[in-house]
Amino acid sequence: MTRTLVIAPQWIGDAVMTEPLLRRLHARGERITVGALPWVALVYRAMPQVAEVIEFPFAHGGLQLRARLQLAKQIRGRFEVAYVCPNSLKSALLPLLSGVPKRVGYLGESRVGLLTHRLKNPAKGQRLPMVAFYSALSGDQDIAADRPQLTLPAGEVANALHALGLTPQGYHVFAPGAEYGPAKRWPSRHFAELASQLDWPVVLLGSAKEADLCADIAAHTHRPGQIMNLAGQTSLSQALCVIAACHTMVSNDSGLMHVAAGFGVPQVAIFGSSSPLHTPPLNPRAHVIWLKTDPHYQPALTCAPCFERECPLGHTRCLNDIQAVDVLSIM
């Protein structure tokens, strides 16, 4: 059995999108250890094909060479092959420093000498969807139909819901945040209006940074006692359980959107400045709303996707003009 190290991406959504790659490696007999930053490590515990997760002691940003050398010393000789998912130079250092003989990854940030097997990054106009981008590291060709799949033990989900006072399939989840910036966030007033029109309770999920955003939604929802703001109040493990057992999830293009897709729950994904052609929720039960491709929306959004953190034109029409009734009609 080949002993394999996978260097994980640093974002939750990207971590979910590496699952088909890991499933392919496992299917051909590789024993998979994933090296991941703490905030994404838990995602890999929802992938049964992963035998071990090493939480990296690195902070976000910076080379942190001493910490990488120390970890490399600890894992030296343990792995025969490494797959480096991120494109950064620092992400390719650990496999090199720990003596992994075969090191696979995309060219980027002067990594020619760090990798033994190098894939060319596609040109901007020819970029693969991110799931296929990661799956291509396997060397397989039939990757276009890959879809992430996440699994949690039923007992773990039941315990988490019991602790939070939730009933399986008896609530909706809203994930109104998006780490990248406001040009990816459907306005809070629209989330509040949608929540006010639903019959079942709504659970708001997000990080501590998004607590105020979620509090604003809760404050403007006309359903006292029927909205639960858990932003910043749950661990990622609990959040995964809440999503896995929800009736429907509504979100922006975010990491939690990909989590919902991985669990295969019914979901509505709202896109603004980004593109569902590049990072779609790969879930047959997902509905995507993107005004860019709506033939009835006028004037047409020639500016989308701009991939900016804030609307460069100042109107954010791509999100402001999506109404609560538009989402409600497909839930």
PDB file of N, CA and C in Angstrom, residues 57-114:
ATOM      1  N   PRO A  57       0.924  23.180  12.342  1.00  0.00           N
ATOM      2  CA  PRO A  57       1.081  24.218  13.368  1.00  0.00           C
ATOM      3  C   PRO A  57       1.468  25.559  12.761  1.00  0.00           C
ATOM      4  N   PHE A  58       0.939  25.853  11.576  1.00  0.00           N
ATOM      5  CA  PHE A  58       1.305  27.081  10.880  1.00  0.00           C
ATOM      6  C   PHE A  58       0.185  28.099  11.006  1.00  0.00           C
ATOM      7  N   ALA A  59       0.550  29.360  11.067  1.00  0.00           N
ATOM      8  CA  ALA A  59      -0.431  30.440  11.013  1.00  0.00           C
ATOM      9  C   ALA A  59      -0.695  30.775   9.550  1.00  0.00           C
ATOM     10  N   HIS A  60      -1.766  31.525   9.323  1.00  0.00           N
ATOM     11  CA  HIS A  60      -2.080  31.940   7.953  1.00  0.00           C
ATOM     12  C   HIS A  60      -1.080  33.011   7.507  1.00  0.00           C
ATOM     13  N   GLY A  61      -0.432  32.773   6.372  1.00  0.00           N
ATOM     14  CA  GLY A  61       0.539  33.733   5.845  1.00  0.00           C
ATOM     15  C   GLY A  61       1.926  33.494   6.408  1.00  0.00           C
ATOM     16  N   GLY A  62       2.942  33.948   5.664  1.00  0.00           N
ATOM     17  CA  GLY A  62       4.321  33.817   6.127  1.00  0.00           C
ATOM     18  C   GLY A  62       4.903  32.452   5.813  1.00  0.00           C
ATOM     19  N   LEU A  63       6.204  32.397   5.648  1.00  0.00           N
ATOM     20  CA  LEU A  63       6.886  31.155   5.298  1.00  0.00           C
ATOM     21  C   LEU A  63       7.003  30.204   6.478  1.00  0.00           C
ATOM     22  N   GLN A  64       7.302  30.754   7.672  1.00  0.00           N
ATOM     23  CA  GLN A  64       7.410  29.951   8.902  1.00  0.00           C
ATOM     24  C   GLN A  64       8.299  28.718   8.698  1.00  0.00           C
ATOM     25  N   LEU A  65       9.504  28.988   8.219  1.00  0.00           N
ATOM     26  CA  LEU A  65      10.421  27.916   7.833  1.00  0.00           C
ATOM     27  C   LEU A  65      10.798  27.027   9.012  1.00  0.00           C
ATOM     28  N   ARG A  66      11.023  27.627  10.180  1.00  0.00           N
ATOM     29  CA  ARG A  66      11.422  26.818  11.338  1.00  0.00           C
ATOM     30  C   ARG A  66      10.356  25.775  11.674  1.00  0.00           C
ATOM     31  N   ALA A  67       9.089  26.186  11.684  1.00  0.00           N
ATOM     32  CA  ALA A  67       8.005  25.250  11.993  1.00  0.00           C
ATOM     33  C   ALA A  67       7.915  24.158  10.933  1.00  0.00           C
ATOM     34  N   ARG A  68       8.152  24.510   9.688  1.00  0.00           N
ATOM     35  CA  ARG A  68       8.098  23.505   8.622  1.00  0.00           C
ATOM     36  C   ARG A  68       9.261  22.524   8.744  1.00  0.00           C
ATOM     37  N   LEU A  69      10.426  23.020   9.110  1.00  0.00           N
ATOM     38  CA  LEU A  69      11.575  22.128   9.304  1.00  0.00           C
ATOM     39  C   LEU A  69      11.336  21.168  10.461  1.00  0.00           C
ATOM     40  N   GLN A  70      10.753  21.659  11.535  1.00  0.00           N
ATOM     41  CA  GLN A  70      10.476  20.799  12.689  1.00  0.00           C
ATOM     42  C   GLN A  70       9.482  19.699  12.338  1.00  0.00           C
ATOM     43  N   LEU A  71       8.415  20.056  11.628  1.00  0.00           N
ATOM     44  CA  LEU A  71       7.428  19.053  11.238  1.00  0.00           C
ATOM     45  C   LEU A  71       8.015  18.084  10.225  1.00  0.00           C
ATOM     46  N   ALA A  72       8.826  18.589   9.301  1.00  0.00           N
ATOM     47  CA  ALA A  72       9.459  17.721   8.305  1.00  0.00           C
ATOM     48  C   ALA A  72      10.326  16.658   8.976  1.00  0.00           C
ATOM     49  N   LYS A  73      11.025  17.046  10.028  1.00  0.00           N
ATOM     50  CA  LYS A  73      11.857  16.096  10.767  1.00  0.00           C
ATOM     51  C   LYS A  73      11.006  14.995  11.395  1.00  0.00           C
ATOM     52  N   GLN A  74       9.831  15.366  11.905  1.00  0.00           N
ATOM     53  CA  GLN A  74       8.953  14.397  12.563  1.00  0.00           C
ATOM     54  C   GLN A  74       8.363  13.378  11.595  1.00  0.00           C
ATOM     55  N   ILE A  75       8.111  13.787  10.353  1.00  0.00           N
ATOM     56  CA  ILE A  75       7.444  12.874   9.409  1.00  0.00           C
ATOM     57  C   ILE A  75       8.401  12.297   8.371  1.00  0.00           C
ATOM     58  N   ARG A  76       9.685  12.579   8.487  1.00  0.00           N
ATOM     59  CA  ARG A  76      10.664  12.103   7.508  1.00  0.00           C
ATOM     60  C   ARG A  76      10.584  10.583   7.366  1.00  0.00           C
ATOM     61  N   GLY A  77      10.533  10.118   6.134  1.00  0.00           N
ATOM     62  CA  GLY A  77      10.520   8.687   5.842  1.00  0.00           C
ATOM     63  C   GLY A  77       9.154   8.034   5.902  1.00  0.00           C
ATOM     64  N   ARG A  78       8.118   8.796   6.240  1.00  0.00           N
ATOM     65  CA  ARG A  78       6.797   8.191   6.398  1.00  0.00           C
ATOM     66  C   ARG A  78       6.042   8.033   5.084  1.00  0.00           C
ATOM     67  N   PHE A  79       6.378   8.847   4.068  1.00  0.00           N
ATOM     68  CA  PHE A  79       5.551   8.887   2.866  1.00  0.00           C
ATOM     69  C   PHE A  79       6.365   8.649   1.601  1.00  0.00           C
ATOM     70  N   GLU A  80       5.706   7.992   0.644  1.00  0.00           N
ATOM     71  CA  GLU A  80       6.347   7.694  -0.640  1.00  0.00           C
ATOM     72  C   GLU A  80       5.943   8.684  -1.736  1.00  0.00           C
ATOM     73  N   VAL A  81       4.770   9.285  -1.592  1.00  0.00           N
ATOM     74  CA  VAL A  81       4.288  10.237  -2.601  1.00  0.00           C
ATOM     75  C   VAL A  81       3.518  11.345  -1.885  1.00  0.00           C
ATOM     76  N   ALA A  82       3.613  12.548  -2.431  1.00  0.00           N
ATOM     77  CA  ALA A  82       2.857  13.689  -1.902  1.00  0.00           C
ATOM     78  C   ALA A  82       2.138  14.385  -3.049  1.00  0.00           C
ATOM     79  N   TYR A  83       0.896  14.764  -2.794  1.00  0.00           N
ATOM     80  CA  TYR A  83       0.107  15.556  -3.736  1.00  0.00           C
ATOM     81  C   TYR A  83      -0.106  16.926  -3.103  1.00  0.00           C
ATOM     82  N   VAL A  84       0.361  17.962  -3.765  1.00  0.00           N
ATOM     83  CA  VAL A  84       0.312  19.320  -3.218  1.00  0.00           C
ATOM     84  C   VAL A  84      -0.830  20.062  -3.904  1.00  0.00           C
ATOM     85  N   CYS A  85      -1.929  20.263  -3.181  1.00  0.00           N
ATOM     86  CA  CYS A  85      -3.113  20.883  -3.782  1.00  0.00           C
ATOM     87  C   CYS A  85      -2.973  22.389  -4.000  1.00  0.00           C
ATOM     88  N   PRO A  86      -2.449  23.158  -3.039  1.00  0.00           N
ATOM     89  CA  PRO A  86      -2.313  24.602  -3.292  1.00  0.00           C
ATOM     90  C   PRO A  86      -1.197  24.895  -4.293  1.00  0.00           C
ATOM     91  N   ASN A  87      -1.208  26.085  -4.849  1.00  0.00           N
ATOM     92  CA  ASN A  87      -0.211  26.485  -5.846  1.00  0.00           C
ATOM     93  C   ASN A  87       0.974  27.241  -5.255  1.00  0.00           C
ATOM     94  N   SER A  88       0.967  27.485  -3.957  1.00  0.00           N
ATOM     95  CA  SER A  88       2.006  28.325  -3.354  1.00  0.00           C
ATOM     96  C   SER A  88       3.326  27.584  -3.191  1.00  0.00           C
ATOM     97  N   LEU A  89       4.405  28.352  -3.127  1.00  0.00           N
ATOM     98  CA  LEU A  89       5.723  27.782  -2.901  1.00  0.00           C
ATOM     99  C   LEU A  89       5.807  27.114  -1.538  1.00  0.00           C
ATOM    100  N   LYS A  90       5.301  27.791  -0.496  1.00  0.00           N
ATOM    101  CA  LYS A  90       5.438  27.260   0.864  1.00  0.00           C
ATOM    102  C   LYS A  90       4.703  25.936   1.042  1.00  0.00           C
ATOM    103  N   SER A  91       3.605  25.731   0.306  1.00  0.00           N
ATOM    104  CA  SER A  91       2.861  24.478   0.453  1.00  0.00           C
ATOM    105  C   SER A  91       3.652  23.282  -0.077  1.00  0.00           C
ATOM    106  N   ALA A  92       4.617  23.537  -0.974  1.00  0.00           N
ATOM    107  CA  ALA A  92       5.424  22.448  -1.542  1.00  0.00           C
ATOM    108  C   ALA A  92       6.689  22.176  -0.744  1.00  0.00           C
ATOM    109  N   LEU A  93       6.950  23.001   0.273  1.00  0.00           N
ATOM    110  CA  LEU A  93       8.196  22.838   1.025  1.00  0.00           C
ATOM    111  C   LEU A  93       8.221  21.590   1.900  1.00  0.00           C
ATOM    112  N   LEU A  94       7.123  21.316   2.608  1.00  0.00           N
ATOM    113  CA  LEU A  94       7.121  20.200   3.548  1.00  0.00           C
ATOM    114  C   LEU A  94       7.434  18.859   2.884  1.00  0.00           C
ATOM    115  N   PRO A  95       6.809  18.504   1.765  1.00  0.00           N
ATOM    116  CA  PRO A  95       7.176  17.239   1.111  1.00  0.00           C
ATOM    117  C   PRO A  95       8.649  17.172   0.724  1.00  0.00           C
ATOM    118  N   LEU A  96       9.199  18.300   0.263  1.00  0.00           N
ATOM    119  CA  LEU A  96      10.623  18.323  -0.091  1.00  0.00           C
ATOM    120  C   LEU A  96      11.495  18.156   1.141  1.00  0.00           C
ATOM    121  N   LEU A  97      11.222  18.924   2.182  1.00  0.00           N
ATOM    122  CA  LEU A  97      12.049  18.910   3.391  1.00  0.00           C
ATOM    123  C   LEU A  97      11.973  17.579   4.129  1.00  0.00           C
ATOM    124  N   SER A  98      10.844  16.881   3.979  1.00  0.00           N
ATOM    125  CA  SER A  98      10.691  15.599   4.675  1.00  0.00           C
ATOM    126  C   SER A  98      11.127  14.415   3.828  1.00  0.00           C
ATOM    127  N   GLY A  99      11.647  14.698   2.635  1.00  0.00           N
ATOM    128  CA  GLY A  99      12.237  13.650   1.814  1.00  0.00           C
ATOM    129  C   GLY A  99      11.260  12.765   1.080  1.00  0.00           C
ATOM    130  N   VAL A 100      10.056  13.252   0.794  1.00  0.00           N
ATOM    131  CA  VAL A 100       9.110  12.453   0.010  1.00  0.00           C
ATOM    132  C   VAL A 100       9.654  12.337  -1.415  1.00  0.00           C
ATOM    133  N   PRO A 101       9.872  11.116  -1.921  1.00  0.00           N
ATOM    134  CA  PRO A 101      10.553  10.980  -3.220  1.00  0.00           C
ATOM    135  C   PRO A 101       9.733  11.431  -4.430  1.00  0.00           C
ATOM    136  N   LYS A 102       8.405  11.230  -4.399  1.00  0.00           N
ATOM    137  CA  LYS A 102       7.557  11.643  -5.519  1.00  0.00           C
ATOM    138  C   LYS A 102       6.647  12.762  -5.035  1.00  0.00           C
ATOM    139  N   ARG A 103       6.737  13.917  -5.703  1.00  0.00           N
ATOM    140  CA  ARG A 103       5.994  15.099  -5.256  1.00  0.00           C
ATOM    141  C   ARG A 103       5.242  15.684  -6.454  1.00  0.00           C
ATOM    142  N   VAL A 104       3.906  15.650  -6.384  1.00  0.00           N
ATOM    143  CA  VAL A 104       3.047  15.993  -7.507  1.00  0.00           C
ATOM    144  C   VAL A 104       2.319  17.309  -7.220  1.00  0.00           C
ATOM    145  N   GLY A 105       2.293  18.203  -8.197  1.00  0.00           N
ATOM    146  CA  GLY A 105       1.566  19.458  -8.026  1.00  0.00           C
ATOM    147  C   GLY A 105       1.584  20.279  -9.289  1.00  0.00           C
ATOM    148  N   TYR A 106       0.902  21.406  -9.251  1.00  0.00           N
ATOM    149  CA  TYR A 106       0.886  22.327 -10.391  1.00  0.00           C
ATOM    150  C   TYR A 106       2.082  23.265 -10.317  1.00  0.00           C
ATOM    151  N   LEU A 107       2.560  23.672 -11.485  1.00  0.00           N
ATOM    152  CA  LEU A 107       3.588  24.699 -11.547  1.00  0.00           C
ATOM    153  C   LEU A 107       3.039  26.009 -10.989  1.00  0.00           C
ATOM    154  N   GLY A 108       3.862  26.724 -10.282  1.00  0.00           N
ATOM    155  CA  GLY A 108       3.421  27.989  -9.710  1.00  0.00           C
ATOM    156  C   GLY A 108       4.412  28.472  -8.682  1.00  0.00           C
ATOM    157  N   GLU A 109       4.616  29.771  -8.574  1.00  0.00           N
ATOM    158  CA  GLU A 109       5.500  30.384  -7.585  1.00  0.00           C
ATOM    159  C   GLU A 109       6.891  29.731  -7.553  1.00  0.00           C
ATOM    160  N   SER A 110       7.485  29.553  -8.708  1.00  0.00           N
ATOM    161  CA  SER A 110       8.872  29.055  -8.805  1.00  0.00           C
ATOM    162  C   SER A 110       9.043  27.700  -8.113  1.00  0.00           C
ATOM    163  N   ARG A 111       8.122  26.753  -8.389  1.00  0.00           N
ATOM    164  CA  ARG A 111       8.164  25.466  -7.698  1.00  0.00           C
ATOM    165  C   ARG A 111       8.832  24.361  -8.513  1.00  0.00           C
ATOM    166  N   VAL A 112       9.471  24.712  -9.625  1.00  0.00           N
ATOM    167  CA  VAL A 112      10.032  23.681 -10.509  1.00  0.00           C
ATOM    168  C   VAL A 112      10.935  22.723  -9.739  1.00  0.00           C
ATOM    169  N   GLY A 113      11.802  23.241  -8.897  1.00  0.00           N
ATOM    170  CA  GLY A 113      12.729  22.388  -8.167  1.00  0.00           C
ATOM    171  C   GLY A 113      12.129  21.690  -6.977  1.00  0.00           C
ATOM    172  N   LEU A 114      10.908  22.064  -6.591  1.00  0.00           N
ATOM    173  CA  LEU A 114      10.289  21.468  -5.413  1.00  0.00           C
ATOM    174  C   LEU A 114       9.427  20.259  -5.742  1.00  0.00           C
TER     175      LEU A 114
END
